[in-house]
Coordinates of N, CA and C in Angstrom, one line a residue:
X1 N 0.8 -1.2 0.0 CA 0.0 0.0 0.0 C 0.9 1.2 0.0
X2 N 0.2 2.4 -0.9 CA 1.4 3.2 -1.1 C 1.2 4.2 0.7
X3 N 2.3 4.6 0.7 CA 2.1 5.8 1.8 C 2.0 7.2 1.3
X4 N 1.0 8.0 2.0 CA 0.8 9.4 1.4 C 1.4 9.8 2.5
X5 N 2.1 11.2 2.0 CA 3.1 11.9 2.9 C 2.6 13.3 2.9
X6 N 2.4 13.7 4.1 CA 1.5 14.8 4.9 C 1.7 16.3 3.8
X7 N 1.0 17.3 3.3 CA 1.0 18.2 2.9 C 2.0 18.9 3.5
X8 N 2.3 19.8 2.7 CA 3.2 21.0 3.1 C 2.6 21.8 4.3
X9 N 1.6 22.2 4.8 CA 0.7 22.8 5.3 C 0.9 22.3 6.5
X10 N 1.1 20.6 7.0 CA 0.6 20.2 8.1 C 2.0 20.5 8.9
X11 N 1.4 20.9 10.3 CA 2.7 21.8 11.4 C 3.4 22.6 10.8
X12 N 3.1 23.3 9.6 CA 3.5 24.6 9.0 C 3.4 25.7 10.1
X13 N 5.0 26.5 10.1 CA 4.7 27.6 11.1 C 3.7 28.9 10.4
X14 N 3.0 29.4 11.6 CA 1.9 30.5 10.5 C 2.9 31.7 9.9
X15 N 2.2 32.2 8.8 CA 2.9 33.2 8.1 C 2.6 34.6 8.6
X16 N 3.6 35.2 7.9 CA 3.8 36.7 8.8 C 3.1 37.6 7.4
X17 N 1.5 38.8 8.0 CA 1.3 39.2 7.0 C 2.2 40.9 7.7
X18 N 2.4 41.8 6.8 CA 3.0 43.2 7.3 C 2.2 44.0 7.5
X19 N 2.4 44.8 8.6 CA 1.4 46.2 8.9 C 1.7 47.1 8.0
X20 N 0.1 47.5 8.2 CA 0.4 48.7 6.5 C 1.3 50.2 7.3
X21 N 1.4 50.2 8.5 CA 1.3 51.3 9.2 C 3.1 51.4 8.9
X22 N 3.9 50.5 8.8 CA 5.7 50.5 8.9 C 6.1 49.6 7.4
X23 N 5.9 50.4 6.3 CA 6.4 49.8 5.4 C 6.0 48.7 4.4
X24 N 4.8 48.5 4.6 CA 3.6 46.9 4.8 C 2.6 47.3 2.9
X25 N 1.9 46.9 3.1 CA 0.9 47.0 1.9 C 0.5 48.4 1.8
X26 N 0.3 49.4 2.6 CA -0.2 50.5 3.1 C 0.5 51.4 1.9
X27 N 2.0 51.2 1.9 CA 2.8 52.1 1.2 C 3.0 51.1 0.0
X28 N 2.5 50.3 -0.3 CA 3.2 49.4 -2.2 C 4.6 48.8 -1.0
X29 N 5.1 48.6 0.0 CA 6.0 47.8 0.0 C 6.5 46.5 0.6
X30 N 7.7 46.2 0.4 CA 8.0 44.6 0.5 C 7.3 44.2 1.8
X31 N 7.6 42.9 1.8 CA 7.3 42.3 3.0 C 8.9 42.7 4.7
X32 N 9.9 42.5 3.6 CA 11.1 42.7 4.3 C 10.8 44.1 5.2
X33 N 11.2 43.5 6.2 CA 11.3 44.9 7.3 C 10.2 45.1 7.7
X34 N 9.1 44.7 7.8 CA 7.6 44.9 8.1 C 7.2 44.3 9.7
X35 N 6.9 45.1 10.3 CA 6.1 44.8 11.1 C 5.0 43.4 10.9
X36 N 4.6 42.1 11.4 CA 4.1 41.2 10.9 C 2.8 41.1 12.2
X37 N 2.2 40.7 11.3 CA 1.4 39.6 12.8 C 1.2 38.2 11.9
X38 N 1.2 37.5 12.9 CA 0.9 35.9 12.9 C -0.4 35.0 12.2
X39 N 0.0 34.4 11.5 CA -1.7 34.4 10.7 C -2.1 33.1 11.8
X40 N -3.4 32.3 12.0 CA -3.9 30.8 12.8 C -2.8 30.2 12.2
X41 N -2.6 28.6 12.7 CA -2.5 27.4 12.1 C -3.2 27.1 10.9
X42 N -2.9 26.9 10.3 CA -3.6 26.4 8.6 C -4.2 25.1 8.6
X43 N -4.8 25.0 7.8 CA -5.8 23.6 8.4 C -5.0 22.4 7.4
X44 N -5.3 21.6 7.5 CA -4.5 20.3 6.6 C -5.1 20.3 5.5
X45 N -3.9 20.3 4.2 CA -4.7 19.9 3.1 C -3.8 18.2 2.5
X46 N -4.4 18.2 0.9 CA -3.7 17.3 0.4 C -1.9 17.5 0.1
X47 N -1.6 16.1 -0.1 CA -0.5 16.7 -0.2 C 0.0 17.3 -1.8
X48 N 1.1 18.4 -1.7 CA 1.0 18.9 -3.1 C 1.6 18.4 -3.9
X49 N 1.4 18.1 -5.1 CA 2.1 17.6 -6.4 C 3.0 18.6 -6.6
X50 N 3.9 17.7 -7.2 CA 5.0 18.1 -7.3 C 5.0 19.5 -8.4
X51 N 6.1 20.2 -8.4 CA 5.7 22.0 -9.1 C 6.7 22.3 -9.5
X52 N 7.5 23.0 -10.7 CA 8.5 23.0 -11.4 C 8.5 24.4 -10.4
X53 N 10.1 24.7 -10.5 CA 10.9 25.7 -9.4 C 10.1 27.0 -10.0
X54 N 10.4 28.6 -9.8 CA 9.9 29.6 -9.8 C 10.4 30.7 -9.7
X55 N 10.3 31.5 -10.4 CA 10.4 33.1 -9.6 C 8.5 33.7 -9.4
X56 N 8.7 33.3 -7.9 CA 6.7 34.3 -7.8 C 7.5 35.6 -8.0
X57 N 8.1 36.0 -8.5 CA 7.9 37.6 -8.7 C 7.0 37.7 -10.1
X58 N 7.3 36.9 -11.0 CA 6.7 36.6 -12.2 C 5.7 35.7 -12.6
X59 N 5.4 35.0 -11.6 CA 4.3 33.6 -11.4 C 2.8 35.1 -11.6
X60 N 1.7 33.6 -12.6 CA 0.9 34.1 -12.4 C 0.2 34.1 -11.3
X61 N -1.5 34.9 -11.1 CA -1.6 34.9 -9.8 C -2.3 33.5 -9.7
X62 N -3.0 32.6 -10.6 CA -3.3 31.4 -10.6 C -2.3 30.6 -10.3
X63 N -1.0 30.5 -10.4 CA 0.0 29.7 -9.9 C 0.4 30.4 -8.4
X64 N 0.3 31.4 -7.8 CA 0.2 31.7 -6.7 C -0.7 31.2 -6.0
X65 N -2.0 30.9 -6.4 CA -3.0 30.6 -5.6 C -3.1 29.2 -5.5
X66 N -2.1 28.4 -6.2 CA -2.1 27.4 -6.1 C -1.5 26.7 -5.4
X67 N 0.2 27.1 -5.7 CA 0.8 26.5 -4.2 C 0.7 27.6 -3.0
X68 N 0.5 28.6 -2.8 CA -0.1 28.9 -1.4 C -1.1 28.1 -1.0
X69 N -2.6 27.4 -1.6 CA -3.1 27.0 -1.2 C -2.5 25.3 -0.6
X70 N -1.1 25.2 -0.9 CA -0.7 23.9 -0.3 C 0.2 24.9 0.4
X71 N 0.6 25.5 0.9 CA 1.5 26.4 2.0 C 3.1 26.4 1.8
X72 N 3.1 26.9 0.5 CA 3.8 27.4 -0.2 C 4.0 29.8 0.8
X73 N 5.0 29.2 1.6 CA 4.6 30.9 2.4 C 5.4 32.3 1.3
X74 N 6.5 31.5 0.4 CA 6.7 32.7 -0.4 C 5.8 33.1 -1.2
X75 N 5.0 32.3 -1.7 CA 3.7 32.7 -2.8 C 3.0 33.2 -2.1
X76 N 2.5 33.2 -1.0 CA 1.8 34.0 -0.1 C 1.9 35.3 0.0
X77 N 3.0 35.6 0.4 CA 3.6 36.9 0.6 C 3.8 37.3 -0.8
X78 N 4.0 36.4 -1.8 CA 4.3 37.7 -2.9 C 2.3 38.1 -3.3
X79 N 1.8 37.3 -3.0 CA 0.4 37.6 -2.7 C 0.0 39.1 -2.1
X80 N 0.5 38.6 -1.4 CA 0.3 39.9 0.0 C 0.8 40.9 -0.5
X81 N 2.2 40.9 -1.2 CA 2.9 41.9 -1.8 C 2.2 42.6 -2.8
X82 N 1.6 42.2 -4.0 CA 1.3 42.2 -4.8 C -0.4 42.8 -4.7
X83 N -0.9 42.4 -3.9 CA -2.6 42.8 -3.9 C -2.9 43.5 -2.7
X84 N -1.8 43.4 -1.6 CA -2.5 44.4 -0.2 C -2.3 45.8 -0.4
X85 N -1.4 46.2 -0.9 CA -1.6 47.6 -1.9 C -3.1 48.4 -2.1
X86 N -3.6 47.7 -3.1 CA -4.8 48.2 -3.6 C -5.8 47.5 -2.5
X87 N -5.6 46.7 -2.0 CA -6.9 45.9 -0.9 C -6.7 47.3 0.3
X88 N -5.7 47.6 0.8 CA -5.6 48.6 1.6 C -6.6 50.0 1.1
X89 N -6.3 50.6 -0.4 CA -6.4 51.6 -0.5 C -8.2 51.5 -0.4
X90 N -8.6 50.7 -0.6 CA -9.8 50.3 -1.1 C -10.6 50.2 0.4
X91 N -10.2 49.5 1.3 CA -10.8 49.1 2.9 C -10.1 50.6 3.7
X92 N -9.4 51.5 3.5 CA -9.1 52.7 3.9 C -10.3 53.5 3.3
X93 N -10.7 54.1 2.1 CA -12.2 54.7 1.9 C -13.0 54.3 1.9
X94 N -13.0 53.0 2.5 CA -14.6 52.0 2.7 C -14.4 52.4 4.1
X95 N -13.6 52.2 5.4 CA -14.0 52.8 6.6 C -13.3 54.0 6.9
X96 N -12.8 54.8 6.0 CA -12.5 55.8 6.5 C -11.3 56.6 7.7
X97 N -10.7 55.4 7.8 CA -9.9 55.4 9.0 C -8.9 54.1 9.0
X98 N -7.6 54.8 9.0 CA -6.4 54.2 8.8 C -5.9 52.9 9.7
X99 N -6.7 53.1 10.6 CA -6.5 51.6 12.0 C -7.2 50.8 11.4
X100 N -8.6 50.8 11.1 CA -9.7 50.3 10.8 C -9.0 49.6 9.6
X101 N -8.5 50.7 8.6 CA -8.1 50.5 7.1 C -7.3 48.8 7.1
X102 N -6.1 49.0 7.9 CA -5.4 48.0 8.1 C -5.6 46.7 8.9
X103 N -6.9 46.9 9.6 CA -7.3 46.0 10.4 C -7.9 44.9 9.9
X104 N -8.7 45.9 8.9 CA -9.6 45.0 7.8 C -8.6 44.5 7.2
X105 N -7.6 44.9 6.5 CA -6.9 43.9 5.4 C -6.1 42.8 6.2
X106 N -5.8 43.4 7.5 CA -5.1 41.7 8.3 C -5.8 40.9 8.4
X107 N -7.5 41.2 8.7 CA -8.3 40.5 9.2 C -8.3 39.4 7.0
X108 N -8.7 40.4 6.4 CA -9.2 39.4 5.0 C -7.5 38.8 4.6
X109 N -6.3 39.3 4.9 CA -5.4 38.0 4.5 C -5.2 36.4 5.8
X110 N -5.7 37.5 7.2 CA -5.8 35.7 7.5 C -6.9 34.7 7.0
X111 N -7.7 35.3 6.5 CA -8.9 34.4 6.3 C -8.5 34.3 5.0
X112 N -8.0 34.8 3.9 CA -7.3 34.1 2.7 C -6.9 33.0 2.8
X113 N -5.5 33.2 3.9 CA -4.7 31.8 4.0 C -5.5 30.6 4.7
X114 N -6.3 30.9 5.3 CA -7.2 30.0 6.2 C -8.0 29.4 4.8
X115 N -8.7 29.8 3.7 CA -9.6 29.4 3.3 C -9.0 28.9 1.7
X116 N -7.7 29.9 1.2 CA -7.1 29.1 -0.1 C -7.7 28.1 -0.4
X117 N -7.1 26.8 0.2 CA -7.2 25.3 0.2 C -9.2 25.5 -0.4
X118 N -10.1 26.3 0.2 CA -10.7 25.4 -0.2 C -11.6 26.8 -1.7
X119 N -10.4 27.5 -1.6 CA -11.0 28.5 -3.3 C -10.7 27.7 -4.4
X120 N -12.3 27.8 -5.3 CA -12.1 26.6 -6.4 C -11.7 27.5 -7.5
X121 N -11.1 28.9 -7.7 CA -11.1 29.8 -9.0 C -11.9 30.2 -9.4
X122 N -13.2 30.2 -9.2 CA -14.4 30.2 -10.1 C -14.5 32.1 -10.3
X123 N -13.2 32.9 -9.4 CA -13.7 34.2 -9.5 C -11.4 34.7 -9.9
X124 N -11.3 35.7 -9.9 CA -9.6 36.0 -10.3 C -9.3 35.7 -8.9
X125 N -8.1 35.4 -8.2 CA -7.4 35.9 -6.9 C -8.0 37.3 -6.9
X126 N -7.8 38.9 -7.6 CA -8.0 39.6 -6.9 C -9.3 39.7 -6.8
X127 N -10.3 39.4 -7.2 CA -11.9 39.4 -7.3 C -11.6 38.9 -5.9
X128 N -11.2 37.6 -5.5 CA -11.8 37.2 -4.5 C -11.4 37.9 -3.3
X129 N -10.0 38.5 -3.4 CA -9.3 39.1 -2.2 C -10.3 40.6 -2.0
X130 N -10.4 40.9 -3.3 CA -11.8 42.1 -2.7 C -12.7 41.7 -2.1
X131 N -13.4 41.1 -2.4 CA -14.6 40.3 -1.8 C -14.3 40.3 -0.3
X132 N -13.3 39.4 0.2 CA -13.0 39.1 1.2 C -12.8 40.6 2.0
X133 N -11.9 41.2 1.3 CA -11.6 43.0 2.1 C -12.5 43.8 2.2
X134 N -13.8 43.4 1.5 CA -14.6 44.3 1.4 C -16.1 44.1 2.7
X135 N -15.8 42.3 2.9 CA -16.9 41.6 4.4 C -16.1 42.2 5.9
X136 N -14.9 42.0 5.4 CA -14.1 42.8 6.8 C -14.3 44.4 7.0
X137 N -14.3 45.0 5.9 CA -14.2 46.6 6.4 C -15.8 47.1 7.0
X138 N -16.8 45.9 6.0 CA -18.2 46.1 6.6 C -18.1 45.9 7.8
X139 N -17.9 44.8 8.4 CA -17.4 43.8 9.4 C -17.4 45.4 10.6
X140 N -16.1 45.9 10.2 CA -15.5 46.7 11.4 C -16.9 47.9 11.2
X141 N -17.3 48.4 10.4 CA -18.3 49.5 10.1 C -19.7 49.6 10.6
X142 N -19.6 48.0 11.0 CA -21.0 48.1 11.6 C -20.8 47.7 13.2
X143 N -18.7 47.7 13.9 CA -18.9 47.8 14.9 C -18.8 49.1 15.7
X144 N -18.1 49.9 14.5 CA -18.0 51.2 14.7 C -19.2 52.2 14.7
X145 N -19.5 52.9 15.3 CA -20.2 54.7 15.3 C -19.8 55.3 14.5
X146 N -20.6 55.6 13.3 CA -20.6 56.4 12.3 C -20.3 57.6 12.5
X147 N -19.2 58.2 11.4 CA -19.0 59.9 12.1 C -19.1 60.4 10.4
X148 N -20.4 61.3 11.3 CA -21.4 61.9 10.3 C -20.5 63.2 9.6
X149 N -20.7 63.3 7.8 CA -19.7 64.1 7.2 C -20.9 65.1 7.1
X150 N -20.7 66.4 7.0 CA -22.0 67.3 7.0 C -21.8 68.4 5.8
X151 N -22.5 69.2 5.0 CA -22.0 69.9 4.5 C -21.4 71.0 4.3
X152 N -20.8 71.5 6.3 CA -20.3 72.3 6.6 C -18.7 72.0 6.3
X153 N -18.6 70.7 6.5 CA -17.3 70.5 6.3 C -16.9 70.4 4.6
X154 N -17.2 70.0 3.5 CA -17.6 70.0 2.2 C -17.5 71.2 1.9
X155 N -18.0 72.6 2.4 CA -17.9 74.1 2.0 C -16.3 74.4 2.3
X156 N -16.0 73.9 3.7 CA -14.5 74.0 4.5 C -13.3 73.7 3.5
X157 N -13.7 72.6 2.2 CA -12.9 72.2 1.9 C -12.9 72.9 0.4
X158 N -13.9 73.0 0.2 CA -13.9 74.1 -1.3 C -13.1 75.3 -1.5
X159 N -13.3 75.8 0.1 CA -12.5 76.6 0.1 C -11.4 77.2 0.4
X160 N -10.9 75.9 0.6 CA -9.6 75.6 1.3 C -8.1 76.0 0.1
X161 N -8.7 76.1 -1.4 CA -7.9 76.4 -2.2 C -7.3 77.5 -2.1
X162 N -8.3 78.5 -1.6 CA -7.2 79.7 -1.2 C -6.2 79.5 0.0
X163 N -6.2 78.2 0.4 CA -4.8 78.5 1.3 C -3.7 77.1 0.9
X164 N -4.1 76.4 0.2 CA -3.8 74.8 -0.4 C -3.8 75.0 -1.5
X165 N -3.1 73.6 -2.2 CA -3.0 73.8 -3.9 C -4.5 72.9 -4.2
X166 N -5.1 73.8 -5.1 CA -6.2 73.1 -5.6 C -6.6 71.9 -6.1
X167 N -5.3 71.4 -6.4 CA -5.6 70.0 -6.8 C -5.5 69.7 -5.7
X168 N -4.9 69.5 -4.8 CA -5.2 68.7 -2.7 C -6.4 69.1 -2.4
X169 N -6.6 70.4 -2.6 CA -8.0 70.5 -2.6 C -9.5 70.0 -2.9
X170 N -9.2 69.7 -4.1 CA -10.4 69.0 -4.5 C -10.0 67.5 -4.4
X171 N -8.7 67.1 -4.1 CA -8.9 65.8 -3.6 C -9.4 64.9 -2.1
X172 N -9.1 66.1 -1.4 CA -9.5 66.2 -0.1 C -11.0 66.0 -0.1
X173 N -12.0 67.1 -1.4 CA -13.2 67.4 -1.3 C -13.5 66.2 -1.5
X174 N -12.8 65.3 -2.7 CA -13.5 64.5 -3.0 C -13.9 63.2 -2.0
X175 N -13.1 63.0 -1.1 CA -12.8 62.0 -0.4 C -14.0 62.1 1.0
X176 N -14.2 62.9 0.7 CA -15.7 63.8 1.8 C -16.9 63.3 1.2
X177 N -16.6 63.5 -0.1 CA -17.8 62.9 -1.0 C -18.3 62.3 -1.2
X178 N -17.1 61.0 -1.3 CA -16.6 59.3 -1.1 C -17.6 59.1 0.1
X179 N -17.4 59.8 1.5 CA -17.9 59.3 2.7 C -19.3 59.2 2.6
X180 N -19.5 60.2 2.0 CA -21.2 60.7 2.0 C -21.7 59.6 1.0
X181 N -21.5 59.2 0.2 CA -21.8 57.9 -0.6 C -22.5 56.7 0.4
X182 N -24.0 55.8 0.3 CA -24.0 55.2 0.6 C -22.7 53.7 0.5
X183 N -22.7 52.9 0.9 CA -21.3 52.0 0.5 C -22.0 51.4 -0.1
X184 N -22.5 50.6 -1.0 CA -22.7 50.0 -1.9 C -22.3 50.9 -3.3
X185 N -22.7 52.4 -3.4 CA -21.9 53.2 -4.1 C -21.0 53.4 -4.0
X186 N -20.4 53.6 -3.0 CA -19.0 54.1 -3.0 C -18.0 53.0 -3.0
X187 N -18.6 51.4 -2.8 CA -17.5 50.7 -3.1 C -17.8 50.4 -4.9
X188 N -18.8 50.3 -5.7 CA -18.6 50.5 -6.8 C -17.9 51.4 -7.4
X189 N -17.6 52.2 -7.2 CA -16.9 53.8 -7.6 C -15.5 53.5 -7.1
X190 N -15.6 52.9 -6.4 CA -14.0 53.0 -6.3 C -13.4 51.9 -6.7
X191 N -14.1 50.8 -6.9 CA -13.4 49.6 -7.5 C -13.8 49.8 -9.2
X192 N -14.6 50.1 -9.8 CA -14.2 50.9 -11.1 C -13.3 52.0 -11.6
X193 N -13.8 53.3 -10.8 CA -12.4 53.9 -11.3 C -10.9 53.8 -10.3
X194 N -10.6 53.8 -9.3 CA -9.9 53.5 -8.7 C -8.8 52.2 -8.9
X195 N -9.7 51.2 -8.7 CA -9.3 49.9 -8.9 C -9.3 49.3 -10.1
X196 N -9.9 49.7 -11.3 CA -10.0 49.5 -12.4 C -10.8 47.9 -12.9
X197 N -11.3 47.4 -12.1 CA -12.2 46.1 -12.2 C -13.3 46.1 -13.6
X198 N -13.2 45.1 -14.1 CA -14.5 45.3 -14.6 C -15.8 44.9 -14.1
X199 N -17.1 45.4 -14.8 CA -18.1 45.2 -14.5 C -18.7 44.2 -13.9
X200 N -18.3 42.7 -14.3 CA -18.0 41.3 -13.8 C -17.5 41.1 -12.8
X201 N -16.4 41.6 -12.5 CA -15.5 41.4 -11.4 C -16.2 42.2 -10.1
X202 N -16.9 43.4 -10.6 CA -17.6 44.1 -9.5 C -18.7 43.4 -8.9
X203 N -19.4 42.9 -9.9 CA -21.0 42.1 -9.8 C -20.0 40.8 -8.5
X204 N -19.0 40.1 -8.6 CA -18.4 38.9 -8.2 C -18.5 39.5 -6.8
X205 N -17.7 40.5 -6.5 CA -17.1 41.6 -5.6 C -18.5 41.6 -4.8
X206 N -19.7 42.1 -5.3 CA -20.7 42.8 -4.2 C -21.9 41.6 -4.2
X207 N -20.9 40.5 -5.3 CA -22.7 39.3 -5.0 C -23.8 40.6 -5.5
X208 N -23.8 40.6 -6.6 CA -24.8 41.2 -7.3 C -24.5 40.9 -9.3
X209 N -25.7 42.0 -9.8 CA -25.5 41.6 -11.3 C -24.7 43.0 -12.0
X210 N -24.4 42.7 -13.1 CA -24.0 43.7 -13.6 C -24.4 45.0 -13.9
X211 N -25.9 44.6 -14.0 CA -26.7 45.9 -14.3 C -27.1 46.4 -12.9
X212 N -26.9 45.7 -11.8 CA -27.1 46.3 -10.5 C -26.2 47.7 -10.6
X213 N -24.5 46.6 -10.9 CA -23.1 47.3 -10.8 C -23.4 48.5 -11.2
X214 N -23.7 48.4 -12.9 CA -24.2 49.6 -14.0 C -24.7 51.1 -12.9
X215 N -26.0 50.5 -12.7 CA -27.2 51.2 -11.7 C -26.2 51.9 -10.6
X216 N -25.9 51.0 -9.5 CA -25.1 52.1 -8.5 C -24.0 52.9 -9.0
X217 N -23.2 52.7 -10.1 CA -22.3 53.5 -10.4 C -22.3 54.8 -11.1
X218 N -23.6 54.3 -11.6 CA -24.7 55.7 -12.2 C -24.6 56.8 -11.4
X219 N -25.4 56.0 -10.3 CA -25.9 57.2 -9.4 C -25.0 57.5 -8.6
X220 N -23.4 56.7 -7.7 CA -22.9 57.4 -7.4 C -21.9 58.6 -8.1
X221 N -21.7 58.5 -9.6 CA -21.1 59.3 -10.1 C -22.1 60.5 -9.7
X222 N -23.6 60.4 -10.1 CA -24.2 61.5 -10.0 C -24.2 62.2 -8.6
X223 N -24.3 61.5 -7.8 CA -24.1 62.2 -6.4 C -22.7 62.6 -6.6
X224 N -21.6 62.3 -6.8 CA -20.5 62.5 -6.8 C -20.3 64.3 -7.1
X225 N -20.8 64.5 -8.5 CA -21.0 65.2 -9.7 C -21.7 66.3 -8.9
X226 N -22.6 66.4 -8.0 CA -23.8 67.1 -7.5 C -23.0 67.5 -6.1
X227 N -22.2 67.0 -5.3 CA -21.3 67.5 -4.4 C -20.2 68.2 -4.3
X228 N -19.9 68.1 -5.9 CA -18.5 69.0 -6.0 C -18.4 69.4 -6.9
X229 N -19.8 69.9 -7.5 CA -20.2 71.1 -8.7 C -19.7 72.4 -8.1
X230 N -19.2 72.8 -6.6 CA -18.9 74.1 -6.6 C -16.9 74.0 -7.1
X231 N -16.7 72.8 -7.6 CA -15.1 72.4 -8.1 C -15.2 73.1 -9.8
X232 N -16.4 72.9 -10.8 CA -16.5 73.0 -11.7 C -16.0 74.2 -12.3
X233 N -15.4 74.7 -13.5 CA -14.5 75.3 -14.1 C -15.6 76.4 -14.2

């Protein structure tokens, strides 16, 4: 009888994801030198077939997701390298606050590594990694007290160009704008223009259809459009 010999995974020490706050996903950078925290124990998988050698700097993200999901910890991290970036920027204007911002993306890469083993691809790695960043920042948003944007503060910022450069200016405004957005809008708006997803990818992203996608992105451009018409030329 043959003997099967235990996955890469099993008594694997946990992986270290980086805080965005010292050098981490927050800023585009490496893992090196990052502040970490500890991901669980990973749960047991099969064991992995065998994988021709690699540079993950150049691996696609389908071959990343593959031996990570046998606990493969460099493919992980070029993971992390590679998609906590934009997962950051994305769960930062989803709660609005930079603790929160980073909390959420530690919280959606442990539950990455926790759940790999059992993603069948049916959506991209980063479709899914949104998805995941996007249940966590809700996650923290509905443990948090909402702090109401009003449009006392929105005038504050309009006219802040006479003492700021106008373009900080209106990006500042815009980011006020962003808040005032219900979140179903404002996470479509930002994972289209921002994040550059397509339509599909968004529908995957919010568990919804395209024409939903279509529909909110309408209207938050138009709210968008209607808040910071005092920006207009």
């Amino acid at each position: 009888m043959n003997r099967v010999t235990a996955g890469p995974r099993d008594g694997l020490a946990s992986p270290l994801v980086p805080s965005a706050s010292v050098g981490g996903y927050a800023d585009g950078g490496a893992l090196g030198g990052a502040a970490a925290t500890p991901l669980q124990d990973p749960p047991t998988v099969a064991p992995r077939p065998a994988l021709e050698p690699r540079s993950w700097s150049t691996a696609s993200d389908d071959s990343l997701r593959r031996a990570a999901a046998f606990g493969d910890l460099e493919a992980f991290h070029e993971i992390v390298g590679r998609h906590g970036p934009a997962m950051y920027r994305y769960a930062q204007r989803t709660v609005s606050d930079r603790g929160d911002a980073e909390e959420a993306v530690q919280d959606a890469f442990v539950a990455a590594w926790q759940t790999l083993p059992d993603f069948r691809g049916d959506s991209s790695l980063r479709t899914w990694l949104f998805t995941i960043t996007r249940r966590k920042a809700i996650d923290l948003l509905r443990k948090r007290r909402p702090v109401p944007v009003g449009d006392d503060m929105m005038t504050e910022l309009v006219r802040s160009d006479e003492q700021d450069d106008a373009g900080s200016g209106f990006l500042d405004a815009l980011e006020v704008a962003l808040a005032k957005l219900p979140e179903t809008q404002r996470s479509v708006w930002l994972l289209r223009e921002v994040e550059q997803l397509s339509y599909a990818e968004i529908a995957s992203v919010l568990r919804s259809t395209e024409t939903v996608v279509r529909g909110q992105l309408s209207r938050a451009r138009a709210n968008l459009q209607a808040q910071l018409r005092a920006w207009k030329p």
